[in-house]
Amino acid sequence: GAGVSQSPSNKVTEKGKDVELRCDPISGHTALYWYRQSLGQGLEFLIYFQGNSAPDKSGLPSDRFSAERTGGSVSTLTIQRTQQEDSAVYLCASSLEGWAGATYEQYFGPGTRLTVT
Amino acid sequence: AQSVTQLDSQVPVFEEAPVELRCNYSSSVSVYLFWYVQYPNQGLQLLLKYLSGSTLVKGINGFEAEFNKSQTSFHLRKPSVHISDTAEYFCAVSEPQGAQKLVFGQGTRLTINP
């Protein structure tokens, strides 16, 4: 079946502009994660959505970053007033619902490479 | 909070030789442990995971890892590598409850030379 898809695959933007990154999770997966992969910081957790629960935003680096998940499926990560340090690969992952005692594999998308000039 | 240290940023190995990629973690609570592989220009793929039980875990592509609680390590091994194993390998941990978000190490670039 189809895996996690992300769009665009590459995005070049000017400093100060807003960008939106999209993630389509695997159908039926209720958990969705965003991570960021950068040269300086490695792979970092950003935000987690699980069903109708309030998202875990503990990894968002600043209030310029926000994300939403509509209808329990597609998610959009928005970065406002982009800065050069936002340049990174943004990875989305989805999994079946997790609960205590069970861990389901997180399936990763190919990522969106964001370059802020 | 958890942290993961991958002791080698790069590991060059000759084809058909054995390899070990080292991973140590720090956590005040019990954790789940994972190894992911990232091939060039691709997303992350799960190689194997340790949740509980046997400390020797076998994964895909002939890889295995051993959980050592006393040394807080989860080293990845393969007895004979192939050119196609050239990739970046990430060790990660997560808490068993809650979001189960992954905390990653810095990665080890494995290069297989013919």
Tab-separated table of C-alpha atoms in Angstrom:
chain	number	residue	atom	x	y	z
A	1	GLY	CA	0.000	0.000	0.000
A	2	ALA	CA	0.920	3.649	-0.145
A	3	GLY	CA	3.385	4.921	2.381
A	4	VAL	CA	3.683	8.311	4.032
A	5	SER	CA	3.898	11.056	1.451
A	6	GLN	CA	5.168	14.590	1.871
A	7	SER	CA	5.025	17.631	-0.322
A	8	PRO	CA	6.800	19.496	-1.646
A	9	SER	CA	9.963	17.409	-1.784
A	10	ASN	CA	12.046	20.575	-1.975
A	11	LYS	CA	11.233	24.134	-1.008
A	12	VAL	CA	13.423	27.190	-1.381
A	13	THR	CA	12.150	30.332	0.259
A	14	GLU	CA	13.410	33.766	1.145
A	15	LYS	CA	14.071	34.733	4.725
A	16	GLY	CA	10.964	36.187	6.288
A	17	LYS	CA	8.451	34.340	4.138
A	18	ASP	CA	5.953	31.802	5.472
A	19	VAL	CA	5.999	28.174	4.299
A	20	GLU	CA	3.613	25.246	4.571
A	21	LEU	CA	4.743	21.645	4.480
A	22	ARG	CA	2.240	18.837	3.953
A	23	CYS	CA	2.130	15.269	5.196
A	24	ASP	CA	-0.250	12.502	4.107
A	25	PRO	CA	-0.009	9.635	6.586
A	26	ILE	CA	-0.711	5.997	5.894
A	27	SER	CA	-4.455	5.377	5.801
A	28	GLY	CA	-5.724	4.187	9.163
A	29	HIS	CA	-2.767	5.492	11.138
A	30	THR	CA	-4.020	7.655	13.962
A	31	ALA	CA	-0.655	8.837	15.283
A	32	LEU	CA	1.345	11.409	13.321
A	33	TYR	CA	4.746	12.895	14.132
A	34	TRP	CA	6.870	15.681	12.701
A	35	TYR	CA	10.661	15.602	13.070
A	36	ARG	CA	13.395	17.883	11.785
A	37	GLN	CA	16.758	16.734	10.495
A	38	SER	CA	19.461	19.389	10.350
A	39	LEU	CA	23.246	19.365	10.218
A	40	GLY	CA	23.670	21.121	13.506
A	41	GLN	CA	20.945	19.484	15.585
A	42	GLY	CA	20.535	16.030	14.071
A	43	LEU	CA	17.066	14.486	14.191
A	44	GLU	CA	14.663	16.262	16.540
A	45	PHE	CA	11.059	15.669	17.487
A	46	LEU	CA	8.758	18.602	16.765
A	47	ILE	CA	5.113	17.681	17.354
A	48	TYR	CA	2.823	14.667	17.812
A	49	PHE	CA	-0.854	14.180	16.998
A	50	GLN	CA	-2.934	11.294	18.320
A	51	GLY	CA	-6.564	11.036	17.328
A	52	ASN	CA	-8.653	13.790	18.883
A	53	SER	CA	-6.266	14.401	21.766
A	54	ALA	CA	-4.475	17.713	22.202
A	55	PRO	CA	-1.188	17.575	20.274
A	56	ASP	CA	2.148	17.289	22.044
A	57	LYS	CA	3.921	20.462	20.919
A	58	SER	CA	6.862	20.135	23.260
A	59	GLY	CA	9.448	19.950	20.463
A	60	LEU	CA	8.474	23.056	18.517
A	61	PRO	CA	11.520	25.358	18.620
A	62	SER	CA	9.645	28.674	18.602
A	63	ASP	CA	6.200	30.192	18.249
A	64	ARG	CA	6.895	30.683	14.539
A	65	PHE	CA	6.228	26.966	14.158
A	66	SER	CA	2.729	25.534	14.198
A	67	ALA	CA	0.997	22.454	12.888
A	68	GLU	CA	-2.487	21.200	12.408
A	69	ARG	CA	-4.088	17.937	11.462
A	70	THR	CA	-7.414	18.083	9.695
A	71	GLY	CA	-9.930	15.268	9.906
A	72	GLY	CA	-7.436	13.028	11.651
A	73	SER	CA	-5.507	12.573	8.426
A	74	VAL	CA	-3.477	15.164	6.519
A	75	SER	CA	-1.176	17.407	8.521
A	76	THR	CA	0.354	20.764	7.672
A	77	LEU	CA	3.443	22.190	9.345
A	78	THR	CA	3.643	25.972	9.028
A	79	ILE	CA	6.736	28.053	9.619
A	80	GLN	CA	6.154	31.790	9.774
A	81	ARG	CA	8.799	34.423	9.078
A	82	THR	CA	11.368	31.813	8.121
A	83	GLN	CA	14.958	32.183	9.261
A	84	GLN	CA	18.106	30.645	7.822
A	85	GLU	CA	18.400	28.347	10.820
A	86	ASP	CA	15.077	26.781	9.780
A	87	SER	CA	16.841	25.184	6.811
A	88	ALA	CA	16.542	21.437	7.327
A	89	VAL	CA	14.778	18.302	6.152
A	90	TYR	CA	11.349	18.017	7.743
A	91	LEU	CA	10.240	14.431	8.196
A	92	CYS	CA	6.752	13.181	8.888
A	93	ALA	CA	5.968	9.776	10.371
A	94	SER	CA	2.760	7.936	11.147
A	95	SER	CA	1.870	4.877	13.152
A	96	LEU	CA	-1.080	2.939	14.449
A	97	GLU	CA	-2.453	4.148	17.751
A	98	GLY	CA	0.032	3.624	20.521
A	99	TRP	CA	-0.934	2.705	24.038
A	100	ALA	CA	0.937	1.652	27.122
A	101	GLY	CA	2.616	-1.676	26.590
A	102	ALA	CA	2.398	-1.620	22.814
A	103	THR	CA	4.649	0.144	20.383
A	104	TYR	CA	3.842	0.391	16.746
A	105	GLU	CA	6.448	1.174	14.144
A	106	GLN	CA	6.689	4.741	12.970
A	107	TYR	CA	6.729	4.847	9.167
A	108	PHE	CA	8.619	7.824	7.790
A	109	GLY	CA	7.992	9.837	4.684
A	110	PRO	CA	10.804	10.942	2.345
A	111	GLY	CA	10.892	14.412	3.847
A	112	THR	CA	10.732	17.988	2.626
A	113	ARG	CA	14.063	19.732	2.191
A	114	LEU	CA	13.607	23.379	3.178
A	115	THR	CA	16.238	25.927	2.207
A	116	VAL	CA	15.896	29.480	3.499
A	117	THR	CA	18.002	31.979	1.563
B	1	ALA	CA	14.808	13.165	29.680
B	2	GLN	CA	16.582	10.710	27.459
B	3	SER	CA	19.691	11.079	25.340
B	4	VAL	CA	21.450	8.862	22.835
B	5	THR	CA	25.129	8.826	21.936
B	6	GLN	CA	26.437	7.150	18.844
B	7	LEU	CA	30.120	6.844	19.436
B	8	ASP	CA	31.274	6.820	15.813
B	9	SER	CA	30.181	9.415	13.268
B	10	GLN	CA	31.730	7.430	10.399
B	11	VAL	CA	32.627	3.768	10.020
B	12	PRO	CA	34.437	2.542	6.892
B	13	VAL	CA	34.404	-1.227	6.364
B	14	PHE	CA	35.436	-3.565	3.588
B	15	GLU	CA	32.773	-5.640	1.883
B	16	GLU	CA	32.049	-8.992	3.581
B	17	ALA	CA	33.729	-7.833	6.797
B	18	PRO	CA	31.813	-7.704	10.096
B	19	VAL	CA	30.676	-4.386	11.508
B	20	GLU	CA	29.519	-3.014	14.848
B	21	LEU	CA	27.878	0.381	15.260
B	22	ARG	CA	27.882	1.549	18.844
B	23	CYS	CA	25.025	3.204	20.707
B	24	ASN	CA	24.738	4.243	24.336
B	25	TYR	CA	21.722	5.852	25.928
B	26	SER	CA	20.844	7.713	29.090
B	27	SER	CA	17.438	7.664	30.734
B	28	SER	CA	15.934	7.831	34.205
B	29	VAL	CA	13.109	5.508	33.151
B	30	SER	CA	12.880	2.334	31.138
B	31	VAL	CA	12.961	2.858	27.404
B	32	TYR	CA	12.307	1.188	24.121
B	33	LEU	CA	15.299	1.058	21.751
B	34	PHE	CA	15.423	1.259	17.978
B	35	TRP	CA	17.814	1.269	15.047
B	36	TYR	CA	16.800	3.061	11.865
B	37	VAL	CA	18.579	3.172	8.517
B	38	GLN	CA	18.495	6.054	6.046
B	39	TYR	CA	19.616	5.359	2.505
B	40	PRO	CA	20.677	8.374	0.401
B	41	ASN	CA	17.773	10.714	-0.347
B	42	GLN	CA	15.277	8.472	1.381
B	43	GLY	CA	13.311	8.499	4.618
B	44	LEU	CA	14.051	6.437	7.683
B	45	GLN	CA	13.374	2.711	7.752
B	46	LEU	CA	13.158	0.619	10.905
B	47	LEU	CA	15.872	-2.053	11.139
B	48	LEU	CA	14.955	-3.524	14.513
B	49	LYS	CA	13.583	-2.673	17.933
B	50	TYR	CA	13.892	-3.812	21.525
B	51	LEU	CA	10.813	-3.533	23.711
B	52	SER	CA	11.323	-6.301	26.279
B	53	GLY	CA	12.304	-9.947	26.587
B	54	SER	CA	15.344	-11.423	24.878
B	55	THR	CA	18.197	-8.961	24.822
B	56	LEU	CA	19.352	-10.126	21.379
B	57	VAL	CA	17.131	-8.680	18.709
B	58	LYS	CA	17.235	-9.671	15.053
B	59	GLY	CA	16.145	-7.284	12.340
B	60	ILE	CA	15.973	-6.966	8.609
B	61	ASN	CA	18.868	-7.312	6.177
B	62	GLY	CA	20.834	-9.574	8.518
B	63	PHE	CA	21.322	-6.985	11.265
B	64	GLU	CA	21.047	-7.726	14.964
B	65	ALA	CA	21.499	-5.745	18.154
B	66	GLU	CA	22.040	-6.579	21.785
B	67	PHE	CA	20.533	-4.669	24.677
B	68	ASN	CA	22.837	-4.362	27.668
B	69	LYS	CA	21.054	-2.736	30.570
B	70	SER	CA	24.074	-2.497	32.863
B	71	GLN	CA	26.100	-0.719	30.202
B	72	THR	CA	23.087	1.171	28.809
B	73	SER	CA	24.099	0.109	25.329
B	74	PHE	CA	22.349	-1.147	22.225
B	75	HIS	CA	25.055	-1.905	19.682
B	76	LEU	CA	24.160	-2.909	16.126
B	77	ARG	CA	26.043	-5.709	14.388
B	78	LYS	CA	26.206	-7.505	11.085
B	79	PRO	CA	28.562	-10.427	10.469
B	80	SER	CA	29.172	-9.683	6.789
B	81	VAL	CA	28.324	-6.393	5.112
B	82	HIS	CA	27.410	-5.701	1.508
B	83	ILE	CA	27.880	-2.639	-0.652
B	84	SER	CA	24.134	-2.041	-0.397
B	85	ASP	CA	24.479	-1.508	3.376
B	86	THR	CA	26.093	1.863	2.718
B	87	ALA	CA	23.793	4.288	4.531
B	88	GLU	CA	23.362	6.366	7.673
B	89	TYR	CA	22.274	4.496	10.775
B	90	PHE	CA	20.416	6.072	13.670
B	91	CYS	CA	19.931	4.717	17.154
B	92	ALA	CA	16.827	5.981	18.968
B	93	VAL	CA	14.946	5.592	22.245
B	94	SER	CA	11.420	6.308	23.327
B	95	GLU	CA	9.469	6.097	26.567
B	96	PRO	CA	6.994	3.211	26.702
B	97	GLN	CA	4.069	5.497	27.509
B	98	GLY	CA	2.619	8.650	26.075
B	99	ALA	CA	3.609	9.968	22.691
B	100	GLN	CA	6.455	7.485	22.282
B	101	LYS	CA	8.331	10.195	20.431
B	102	LEU	CA	11.757	9.129	19.291
B	103	VAL	CA	14.974	10.648	20.617
B	104	PHE	CA	17.740	10.027	18.098
B	105	GLY	CA	21.498	9.807	18.221
B	106	GLN	CA	23.599	11.843	15.821
B	107	GLY	CA	23.897	9.005	13.334
B	108	THR	CA	26.726	6.827	12.034
B	109	ARG	CA	27.622	6.891	8.374
B	110	LEU	CA	28.540	3.370	7.278
B	111	THR	CA	30.633	3.204	4.126
B	112	ILE	CA	31.334	-0.156	2.530
B	113	ASN	CA	34.417	-0.352	0.380
B	114	PRO	CA	34.896	-3.083	-2.237
